[in-house]
Tab-separated table of C-alpha atoms and ligand atoms in Angstrom:
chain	number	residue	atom	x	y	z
A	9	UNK	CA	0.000	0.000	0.000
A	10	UNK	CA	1.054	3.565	-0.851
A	11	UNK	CA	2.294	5.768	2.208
A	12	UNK	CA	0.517	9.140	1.627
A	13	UNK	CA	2.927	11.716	3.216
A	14	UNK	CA	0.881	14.455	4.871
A	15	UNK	CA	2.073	17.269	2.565
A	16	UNK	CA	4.258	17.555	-0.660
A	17	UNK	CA	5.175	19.904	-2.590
A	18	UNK	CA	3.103	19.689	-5.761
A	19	UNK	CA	3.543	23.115	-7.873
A	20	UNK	CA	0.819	23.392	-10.879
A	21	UNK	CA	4.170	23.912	-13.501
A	22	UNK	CA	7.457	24.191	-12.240
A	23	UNK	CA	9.122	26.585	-14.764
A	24	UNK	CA	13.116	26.645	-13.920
A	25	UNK	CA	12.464	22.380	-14.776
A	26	UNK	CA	11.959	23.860	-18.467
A	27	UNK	CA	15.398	24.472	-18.679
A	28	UNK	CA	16.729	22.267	-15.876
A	29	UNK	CA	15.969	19.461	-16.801
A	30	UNK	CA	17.937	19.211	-19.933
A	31	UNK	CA	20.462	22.185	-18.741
A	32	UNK	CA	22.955	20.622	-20.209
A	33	UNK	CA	21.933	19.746	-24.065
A	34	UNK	CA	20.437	22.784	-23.935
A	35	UNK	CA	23.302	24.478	-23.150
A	36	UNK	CA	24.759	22.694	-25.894
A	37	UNK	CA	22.109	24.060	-28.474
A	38	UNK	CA	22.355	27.479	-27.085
A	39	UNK	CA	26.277	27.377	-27.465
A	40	UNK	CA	26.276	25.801	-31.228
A	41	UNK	CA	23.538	28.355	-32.438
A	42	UNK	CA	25.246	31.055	-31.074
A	43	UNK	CA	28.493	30.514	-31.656
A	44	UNK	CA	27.836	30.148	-35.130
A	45	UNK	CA	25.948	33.458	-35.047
A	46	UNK	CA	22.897	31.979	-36.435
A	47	UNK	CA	20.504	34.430	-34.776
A	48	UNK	CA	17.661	34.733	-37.210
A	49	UNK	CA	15.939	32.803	-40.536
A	50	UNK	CA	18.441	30.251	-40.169
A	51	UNK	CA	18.604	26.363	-41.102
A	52	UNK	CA	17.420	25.387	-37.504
A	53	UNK	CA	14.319	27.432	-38.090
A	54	UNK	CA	13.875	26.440	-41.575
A	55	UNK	CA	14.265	22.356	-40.355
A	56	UNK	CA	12.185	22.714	-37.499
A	57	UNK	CA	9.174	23.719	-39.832
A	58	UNK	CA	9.547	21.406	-41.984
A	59	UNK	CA	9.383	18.848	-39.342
A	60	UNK	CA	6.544	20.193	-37.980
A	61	UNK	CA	4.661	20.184	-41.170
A	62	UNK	CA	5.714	16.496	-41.426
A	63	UNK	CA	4.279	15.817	-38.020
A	64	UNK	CA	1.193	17.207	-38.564
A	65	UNK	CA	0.319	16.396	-41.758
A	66	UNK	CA	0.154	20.261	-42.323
A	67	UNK	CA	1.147	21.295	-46.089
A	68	UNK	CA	3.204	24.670	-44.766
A	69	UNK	CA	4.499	25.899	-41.346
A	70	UNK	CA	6.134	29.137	-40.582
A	71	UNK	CA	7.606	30.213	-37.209
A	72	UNK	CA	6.519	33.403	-35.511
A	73	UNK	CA	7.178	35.036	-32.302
A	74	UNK	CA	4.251	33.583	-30.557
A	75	UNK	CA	0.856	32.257	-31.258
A	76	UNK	CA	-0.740	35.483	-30.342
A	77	UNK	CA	0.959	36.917	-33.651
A	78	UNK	CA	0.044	33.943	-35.526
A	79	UNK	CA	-3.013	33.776	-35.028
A	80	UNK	CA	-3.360	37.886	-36.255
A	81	UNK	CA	-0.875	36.890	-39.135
A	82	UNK	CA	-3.682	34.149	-40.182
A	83	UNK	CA	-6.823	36.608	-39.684
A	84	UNK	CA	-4.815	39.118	-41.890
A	85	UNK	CA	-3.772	36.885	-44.503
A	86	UNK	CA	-7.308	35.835	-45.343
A	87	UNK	CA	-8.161	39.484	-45.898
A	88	UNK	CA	-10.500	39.726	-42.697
A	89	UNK	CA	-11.886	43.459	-43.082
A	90	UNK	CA	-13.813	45.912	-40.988
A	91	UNK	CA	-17.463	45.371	-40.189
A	92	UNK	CA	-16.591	41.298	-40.900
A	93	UNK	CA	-17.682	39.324	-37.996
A	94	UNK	CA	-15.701	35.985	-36.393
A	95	UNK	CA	-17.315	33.308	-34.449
A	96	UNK	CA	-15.406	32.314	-31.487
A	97	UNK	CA	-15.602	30.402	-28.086
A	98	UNK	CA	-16.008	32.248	-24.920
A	99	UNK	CA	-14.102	29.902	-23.099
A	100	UNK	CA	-10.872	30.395	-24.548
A	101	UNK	CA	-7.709	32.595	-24.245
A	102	UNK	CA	-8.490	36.128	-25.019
A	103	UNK	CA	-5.520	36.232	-27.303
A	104	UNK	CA	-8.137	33.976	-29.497
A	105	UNK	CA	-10.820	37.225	-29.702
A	106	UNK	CA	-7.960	39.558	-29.311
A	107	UNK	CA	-6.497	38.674	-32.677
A	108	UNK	CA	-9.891	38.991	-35.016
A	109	UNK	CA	-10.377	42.802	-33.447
A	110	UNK	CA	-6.399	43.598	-33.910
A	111	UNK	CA	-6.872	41.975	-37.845
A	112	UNK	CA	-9.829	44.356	-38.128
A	113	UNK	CA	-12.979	42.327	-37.508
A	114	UNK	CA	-15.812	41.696	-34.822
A	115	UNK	CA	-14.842	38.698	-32.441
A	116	UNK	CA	-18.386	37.097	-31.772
A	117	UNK	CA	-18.166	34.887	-28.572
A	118	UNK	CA	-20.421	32.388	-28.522
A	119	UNK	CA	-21.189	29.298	-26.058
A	120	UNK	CA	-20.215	26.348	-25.273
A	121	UNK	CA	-21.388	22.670	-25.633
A	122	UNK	CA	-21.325	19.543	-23.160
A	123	UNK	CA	-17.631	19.077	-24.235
A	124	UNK	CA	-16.646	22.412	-22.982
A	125	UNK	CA	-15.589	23.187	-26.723
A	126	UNK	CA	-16.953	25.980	-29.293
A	127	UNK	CA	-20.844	24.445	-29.470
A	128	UNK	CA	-21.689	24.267	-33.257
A	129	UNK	CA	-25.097	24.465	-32.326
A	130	UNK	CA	-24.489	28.056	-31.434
A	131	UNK	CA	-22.175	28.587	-33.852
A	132	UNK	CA	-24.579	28.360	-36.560
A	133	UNK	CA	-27.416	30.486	-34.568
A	134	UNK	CA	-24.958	33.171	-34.606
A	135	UNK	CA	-24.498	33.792	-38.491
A	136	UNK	CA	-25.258	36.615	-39.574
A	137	UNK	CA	-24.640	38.312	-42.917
A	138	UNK	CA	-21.469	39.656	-41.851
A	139	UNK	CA	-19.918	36.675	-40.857
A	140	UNK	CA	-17.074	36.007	-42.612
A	141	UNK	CA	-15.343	33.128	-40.214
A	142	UNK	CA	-15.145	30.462	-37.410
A	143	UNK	CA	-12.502	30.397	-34.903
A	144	UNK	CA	-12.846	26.695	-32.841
A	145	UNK	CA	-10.111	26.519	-29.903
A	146	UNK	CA	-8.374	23.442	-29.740
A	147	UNK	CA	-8.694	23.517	-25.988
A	148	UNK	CA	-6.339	22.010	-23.210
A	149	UNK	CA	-5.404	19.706	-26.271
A	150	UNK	CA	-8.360	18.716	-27.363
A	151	UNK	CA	-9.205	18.953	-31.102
A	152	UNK	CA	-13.347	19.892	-31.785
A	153	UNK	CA	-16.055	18.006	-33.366
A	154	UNK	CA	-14.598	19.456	-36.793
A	155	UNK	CA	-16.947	17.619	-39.073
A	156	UNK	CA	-19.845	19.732	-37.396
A	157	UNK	CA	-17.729	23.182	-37.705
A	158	UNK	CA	-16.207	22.545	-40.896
A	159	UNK	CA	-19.836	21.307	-42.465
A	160	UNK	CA	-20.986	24.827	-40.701
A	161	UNK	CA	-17.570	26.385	-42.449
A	162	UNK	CA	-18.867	25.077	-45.749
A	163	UNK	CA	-22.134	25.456	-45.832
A	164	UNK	CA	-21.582	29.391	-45.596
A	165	UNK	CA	-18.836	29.784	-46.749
A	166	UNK	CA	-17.049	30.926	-43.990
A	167	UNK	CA	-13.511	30.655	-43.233
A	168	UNK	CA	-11.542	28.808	-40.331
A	169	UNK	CA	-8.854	29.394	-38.336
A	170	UNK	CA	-8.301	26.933	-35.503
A	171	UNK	CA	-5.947	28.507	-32.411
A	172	UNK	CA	-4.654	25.033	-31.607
A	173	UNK	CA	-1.919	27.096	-29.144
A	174	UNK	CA	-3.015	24.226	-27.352
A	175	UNK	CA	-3.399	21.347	-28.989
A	176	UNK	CA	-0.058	20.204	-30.980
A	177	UNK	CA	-0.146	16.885	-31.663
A	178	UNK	CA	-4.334	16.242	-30.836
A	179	UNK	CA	-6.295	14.569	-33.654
A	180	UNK	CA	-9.940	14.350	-34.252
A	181	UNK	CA	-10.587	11.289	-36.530
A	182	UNK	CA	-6.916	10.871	-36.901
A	183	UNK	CA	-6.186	14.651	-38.464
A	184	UNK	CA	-4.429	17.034	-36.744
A	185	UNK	CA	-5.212	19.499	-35.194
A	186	UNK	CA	-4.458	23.015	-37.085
A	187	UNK	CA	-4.861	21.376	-40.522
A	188	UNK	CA	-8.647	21.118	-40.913
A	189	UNK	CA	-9.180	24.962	-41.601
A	190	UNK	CA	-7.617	27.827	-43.803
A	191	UNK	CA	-5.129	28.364	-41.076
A	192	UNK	CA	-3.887	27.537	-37.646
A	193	UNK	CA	-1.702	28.837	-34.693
A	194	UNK	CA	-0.060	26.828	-32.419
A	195	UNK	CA	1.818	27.972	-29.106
A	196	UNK	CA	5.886	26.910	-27.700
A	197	UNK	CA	5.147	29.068	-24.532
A	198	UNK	CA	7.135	27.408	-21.900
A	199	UNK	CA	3.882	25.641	-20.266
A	200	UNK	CA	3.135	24.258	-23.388
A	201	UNK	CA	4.070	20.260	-24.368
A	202	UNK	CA	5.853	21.739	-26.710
A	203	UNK	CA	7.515	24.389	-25.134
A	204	UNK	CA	10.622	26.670	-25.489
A	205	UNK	CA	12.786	28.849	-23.744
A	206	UNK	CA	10.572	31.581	-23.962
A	207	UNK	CA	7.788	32.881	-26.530
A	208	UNK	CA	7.322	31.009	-29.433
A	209	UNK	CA	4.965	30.095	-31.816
A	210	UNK	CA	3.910	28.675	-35.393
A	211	UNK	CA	0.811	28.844	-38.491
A	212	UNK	CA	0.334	26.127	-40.352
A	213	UNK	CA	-1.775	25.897	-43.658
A	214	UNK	CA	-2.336	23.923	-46.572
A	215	UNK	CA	-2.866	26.241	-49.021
A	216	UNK	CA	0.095	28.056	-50.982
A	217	UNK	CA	-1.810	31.386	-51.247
A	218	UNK	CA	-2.258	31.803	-47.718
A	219	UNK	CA	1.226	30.323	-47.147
A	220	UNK	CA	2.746	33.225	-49.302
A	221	UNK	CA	0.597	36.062	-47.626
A	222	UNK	CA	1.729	34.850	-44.179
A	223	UNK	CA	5.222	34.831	-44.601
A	224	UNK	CA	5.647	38.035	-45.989
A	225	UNK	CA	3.336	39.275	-43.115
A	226	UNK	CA	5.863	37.603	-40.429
A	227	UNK	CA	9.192	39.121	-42.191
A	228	UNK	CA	8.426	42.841	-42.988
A	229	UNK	CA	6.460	41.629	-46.066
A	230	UNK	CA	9.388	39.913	-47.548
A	231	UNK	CA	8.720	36.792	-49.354
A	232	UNK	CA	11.434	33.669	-49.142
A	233	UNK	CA	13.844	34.773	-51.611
A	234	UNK	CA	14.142	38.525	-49.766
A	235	UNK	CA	11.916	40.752	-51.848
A	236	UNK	CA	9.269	43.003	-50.718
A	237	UNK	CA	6.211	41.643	-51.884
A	238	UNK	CA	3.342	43.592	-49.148
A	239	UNK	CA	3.297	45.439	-46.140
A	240	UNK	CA	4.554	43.053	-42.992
A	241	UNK	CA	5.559	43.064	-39.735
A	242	UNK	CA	8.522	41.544	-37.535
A	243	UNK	CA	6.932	37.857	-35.628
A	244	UNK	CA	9.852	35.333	-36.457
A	245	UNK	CA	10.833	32.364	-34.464
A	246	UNK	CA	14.271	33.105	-33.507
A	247	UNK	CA	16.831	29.967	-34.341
A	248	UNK	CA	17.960	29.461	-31.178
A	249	UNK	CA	14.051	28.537	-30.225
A	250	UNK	CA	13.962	26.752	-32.951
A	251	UNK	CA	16.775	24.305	-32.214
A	252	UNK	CA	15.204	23.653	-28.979
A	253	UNK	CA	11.803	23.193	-30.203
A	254	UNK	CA	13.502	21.025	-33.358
A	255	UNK	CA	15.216	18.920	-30.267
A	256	UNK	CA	12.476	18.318	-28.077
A	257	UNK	CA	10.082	17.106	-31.063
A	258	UNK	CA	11.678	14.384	-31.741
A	259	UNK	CA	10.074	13.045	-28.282
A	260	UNK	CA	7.116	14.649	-28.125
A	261	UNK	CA	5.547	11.333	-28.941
A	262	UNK	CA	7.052	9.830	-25.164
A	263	UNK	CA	6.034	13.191	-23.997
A	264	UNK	CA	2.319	12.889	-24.964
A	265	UNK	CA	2.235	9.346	-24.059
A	266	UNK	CA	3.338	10.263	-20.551
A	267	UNK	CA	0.638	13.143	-20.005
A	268	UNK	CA	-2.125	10.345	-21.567
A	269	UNK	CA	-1.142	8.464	-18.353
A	270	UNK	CA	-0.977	11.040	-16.133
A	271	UNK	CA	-4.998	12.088	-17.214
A	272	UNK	CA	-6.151	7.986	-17.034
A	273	UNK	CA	-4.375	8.059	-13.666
A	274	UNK	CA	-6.264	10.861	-12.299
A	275	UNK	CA	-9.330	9.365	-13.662
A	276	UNK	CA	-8.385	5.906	-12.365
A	277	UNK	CA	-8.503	7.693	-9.071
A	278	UNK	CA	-11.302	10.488	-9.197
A	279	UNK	CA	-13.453	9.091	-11.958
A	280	UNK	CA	-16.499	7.614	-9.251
A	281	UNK	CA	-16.672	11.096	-7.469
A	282	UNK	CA	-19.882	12.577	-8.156
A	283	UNK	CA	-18.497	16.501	-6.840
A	284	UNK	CA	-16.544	16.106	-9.573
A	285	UNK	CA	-16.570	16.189	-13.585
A	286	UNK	CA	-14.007	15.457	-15.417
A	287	UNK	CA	-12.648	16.081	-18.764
A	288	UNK	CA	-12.613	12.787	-21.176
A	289	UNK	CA	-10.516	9.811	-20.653
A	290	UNK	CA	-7.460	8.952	-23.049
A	291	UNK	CA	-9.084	6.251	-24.731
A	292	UNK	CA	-12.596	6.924	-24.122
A	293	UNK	CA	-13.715	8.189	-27.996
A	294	UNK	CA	-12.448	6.565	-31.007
A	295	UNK	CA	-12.671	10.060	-32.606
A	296	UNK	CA	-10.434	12.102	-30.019
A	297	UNK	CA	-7.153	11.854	-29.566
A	298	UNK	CA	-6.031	14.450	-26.783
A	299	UNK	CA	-2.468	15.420	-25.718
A	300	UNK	CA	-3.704	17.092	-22.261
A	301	UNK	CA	-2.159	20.379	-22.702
A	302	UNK	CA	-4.210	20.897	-19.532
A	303	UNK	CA	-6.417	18.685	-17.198
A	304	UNK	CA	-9.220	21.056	-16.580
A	305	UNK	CA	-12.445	19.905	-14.753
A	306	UNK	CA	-15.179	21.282	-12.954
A	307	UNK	CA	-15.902	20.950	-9.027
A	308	UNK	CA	-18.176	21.425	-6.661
A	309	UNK	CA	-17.340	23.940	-3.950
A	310	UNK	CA	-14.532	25.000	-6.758
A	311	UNK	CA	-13.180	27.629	-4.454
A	312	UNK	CA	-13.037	25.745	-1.357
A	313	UNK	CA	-11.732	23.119	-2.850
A	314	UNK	CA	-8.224	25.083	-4.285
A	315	UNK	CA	-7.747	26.582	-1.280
A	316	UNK	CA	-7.646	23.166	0.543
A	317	UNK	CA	-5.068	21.671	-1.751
A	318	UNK	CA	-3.072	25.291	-1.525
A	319	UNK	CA	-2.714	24.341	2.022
A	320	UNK	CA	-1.773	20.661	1.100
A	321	UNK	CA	0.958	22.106	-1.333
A	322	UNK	CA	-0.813	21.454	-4.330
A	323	UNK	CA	-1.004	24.026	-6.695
A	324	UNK	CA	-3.827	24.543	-9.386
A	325	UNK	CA	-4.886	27.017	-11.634
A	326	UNK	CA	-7.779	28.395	-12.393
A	327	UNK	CA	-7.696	29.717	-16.310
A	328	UNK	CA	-7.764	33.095	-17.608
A	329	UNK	CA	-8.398	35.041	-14.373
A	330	UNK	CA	-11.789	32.837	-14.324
A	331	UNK	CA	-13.932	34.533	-16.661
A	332	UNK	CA	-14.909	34.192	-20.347
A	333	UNK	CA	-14.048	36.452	-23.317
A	334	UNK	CA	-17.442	38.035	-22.964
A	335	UNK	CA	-17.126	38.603	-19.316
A	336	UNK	CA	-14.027	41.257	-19.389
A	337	UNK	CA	-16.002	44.973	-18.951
A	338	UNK	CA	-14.501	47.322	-21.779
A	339	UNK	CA	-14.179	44.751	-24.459
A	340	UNK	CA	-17.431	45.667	-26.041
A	341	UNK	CA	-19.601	42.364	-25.205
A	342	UNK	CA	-21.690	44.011	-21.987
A	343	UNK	CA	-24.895	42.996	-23.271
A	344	UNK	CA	-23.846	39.388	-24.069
A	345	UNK	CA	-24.905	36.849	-21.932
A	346	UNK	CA	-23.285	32.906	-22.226
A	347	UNK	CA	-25.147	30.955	-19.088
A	348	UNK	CA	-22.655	28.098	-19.704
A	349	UNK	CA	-19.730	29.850	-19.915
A	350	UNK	CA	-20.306	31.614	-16.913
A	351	UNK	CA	-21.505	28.722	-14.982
A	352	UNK	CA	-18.008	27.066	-16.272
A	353	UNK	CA	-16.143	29.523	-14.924
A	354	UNK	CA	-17.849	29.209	-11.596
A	355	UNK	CA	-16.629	25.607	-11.268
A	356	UNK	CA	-13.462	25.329	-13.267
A	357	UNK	CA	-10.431	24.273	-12.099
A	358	UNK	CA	-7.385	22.627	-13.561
A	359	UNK	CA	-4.876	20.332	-11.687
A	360	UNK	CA	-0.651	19.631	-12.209
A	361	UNK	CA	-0.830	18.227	-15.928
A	362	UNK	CA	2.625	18.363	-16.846
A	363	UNK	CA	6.320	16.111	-17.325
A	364	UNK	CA	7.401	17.067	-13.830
A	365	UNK	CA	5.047	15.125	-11.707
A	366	UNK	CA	5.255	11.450	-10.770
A	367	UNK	CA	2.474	8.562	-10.495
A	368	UNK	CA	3.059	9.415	-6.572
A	369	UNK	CA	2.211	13.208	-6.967
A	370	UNK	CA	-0.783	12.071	-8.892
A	371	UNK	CA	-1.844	9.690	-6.136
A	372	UNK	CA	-1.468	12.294	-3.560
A	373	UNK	CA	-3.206	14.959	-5.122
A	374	UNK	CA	-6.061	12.612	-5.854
A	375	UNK	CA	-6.313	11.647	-2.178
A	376	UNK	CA	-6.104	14.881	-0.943
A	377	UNK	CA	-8.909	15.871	-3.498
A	378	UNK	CA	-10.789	12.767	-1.729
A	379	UNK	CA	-10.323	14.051	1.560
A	380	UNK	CA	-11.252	17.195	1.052
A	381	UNK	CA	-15.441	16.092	0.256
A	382	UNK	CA	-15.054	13.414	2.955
A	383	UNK	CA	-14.823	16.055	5.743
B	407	PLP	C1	-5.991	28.999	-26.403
B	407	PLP	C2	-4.816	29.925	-26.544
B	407	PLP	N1	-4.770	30.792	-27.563
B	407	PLP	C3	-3.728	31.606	-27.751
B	407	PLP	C4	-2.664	31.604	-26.882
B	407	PLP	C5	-1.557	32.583	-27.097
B	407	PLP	O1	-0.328	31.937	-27.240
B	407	PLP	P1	1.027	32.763	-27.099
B	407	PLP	O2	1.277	32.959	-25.649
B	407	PLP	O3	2.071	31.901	-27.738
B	407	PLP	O4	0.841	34.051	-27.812
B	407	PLP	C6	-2.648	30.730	-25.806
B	407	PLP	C7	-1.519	30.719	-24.856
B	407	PLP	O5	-1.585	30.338	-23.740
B	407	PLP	C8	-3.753	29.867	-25.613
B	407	PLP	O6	-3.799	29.013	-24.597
């Protein structure tokens, strides 16, 4: 039987074990990079995107400075213009909204279904004749029901740009996601499972058009051989962050396998508790396959609850500040009202998903979490 300490030390993501962990190949990386002066647009960058277009069965890829910027790259590249609404989740990052209103469209948030995803039920009820696009999140590396948004997509005519910041790697019916719409952002924050020293980010498309447009838009609207094609900006992937990122793919495979156990440990161990709901199993649908960028759930007595495992040394996190896109004052969305959002948000919490914890840490937080609705 398992000795359960009384308290450990469980931080929700232990940053300085980004770089400590591999201090010393990274050091390596850093050193050869550098040394060779091989700042910026360099063969590191240049490999790691093609790598990751190999990965994810993606036809282009292009490194920018973050996914915040790619996703704006992507809204701009499709031509998004003023007046044109977007059709986004609530529950998501507000770098997701952020990036339609900074392209020059209307981010419409919209709820969200019993998944926790975009709901494509609302999706479609909120067309109107200026919509010009969907935006599904690929949340806490889970892909959507993308036959349902991309039918949606088709049926008006709308575009789609996935912000799968979270979701490298996760497939819905065995595609990736970031490859089912016009264009896609994915994140290398630190906290990400693909993560680098710093920000870091990429778009991926399949279509050469787009491609073109987005690559002059990350490099001062220069196009691959150097010539000013368009108006740009500066959101490169510097090489450096590349080499890391180009390293550390060649396990993300290990690295997803280990967070798949980590989420059917914690719902070998929670999944009876009524209090509790949590997000999908590993294997539990055919159709999903999820790299737990995050293992969010909702609790009773939410609140309560995080500040009993604060005192047991457990951290968690609750995402976003706790509130949905439409809930920030000032951003334009007073009047709109999302019941399910904001009841998610009441309840949400998310639990130490990440390469740092053991099966032990797992066990204790689970027990604690046990504890806590036994008293
Ligand atoms: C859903 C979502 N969208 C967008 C972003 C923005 O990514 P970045 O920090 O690389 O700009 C994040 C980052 O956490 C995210 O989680």
């Amino acid at each position: 039987m398992l000795l359960v300490p009384e308290v450990r030390n469980v931080p929700y993501f232990d940053y300085p074990k980004v770089y400590l962990n591999e201090k010393d190949t990274l050091l390596k990386i850093i050193d050869d990079v550098s040394s060779r002066g091989a700042f910026i647009l360099q063969k590191e960058l240049t490999e790691f995107e093609s790598n990751l277009a190999v990965y994810t069965g993606a036809n282009y890829s292009i490194g920018v400075a973050n996914a915040t910027d790619g996703l704006e790259i992507a809204w701009m590249a499709l031509g998004l213009r003023p007046g044109d609404e977007v059709i986004c989740s609530s529950h998501t990052m507000l770098a997701t909204a952020s990036s339609i209103k900074i392209a020059g469209g209307t981010p419409v948030p919209v709820e969200i279904g019993s998944d926790n995803l975009i709901d494509p039920e609302a999706v479609e009820a909120a067309i109107t004749p200026r919509t010009v696009g969907i935006m599904p999140t690929q949340l806490n590396g889970r892909t959507c029901d993308m036959d349902r948004l991309m039918t949606i997509a088709n049926k008006y005519k709308l575009f789609v740009v996935e912000d799968a910041a979270q979701a490298l790697g996760s497939r819905f019916k065995g595609r990736h996601a970031g490859t089912f719409g016009n264009a896609s952002s994915i994140s290398f924050f630190p906290a990400k499972v693909l993560g680098c020293l710093g920000d870091g980010g990429a778009v991926l498309t399949n279509d050469q058009s787009t491609y073109d447009k987005m690559y002059q838009l990350h490099d001062h609207g220069r196009d691959t051989n150097g010539d000013i094609k368009s108006w740009g900006r500066n959101s490169r992937l510097d090489n450096v962050q590349a080499a890391i990122l180009d390293f550390r793919l060649k396990t993300y495979s290990q690295v997803i396998a280990r967070r798949r156990h980590v989420a059917a440990l914690y719902q070998e161990l929670l999944g009876d508790m009524n209090e509790l709901q949590l997000p999908p199993s590993p294997d539990s649908d055919p159709n999903h396959f999820d790299i737990y960028q995050n293992y969010e759930l909702t609790a009773d007595r939410r609140n309560e609850l995080r500040d009993y495992l604060k005192a047991k040394g457990i951290g968690t996190l609750i995402q976003w500040g706790g509130k949905g896109v439409h809930q920030w004052g000032g951003l334009g969305f007073d009047d709109v009202k999302l019941p399910k959002v904001e009841r998610f948000f009441e309840r949400c919490i998310m639990l130490p998903m990440n390469m740092f914890i053991s099966d032990a840490d797992v066990q204790y937080i689970a027990h604690s979490i046990r504890n806590f609705y036994a008293q």
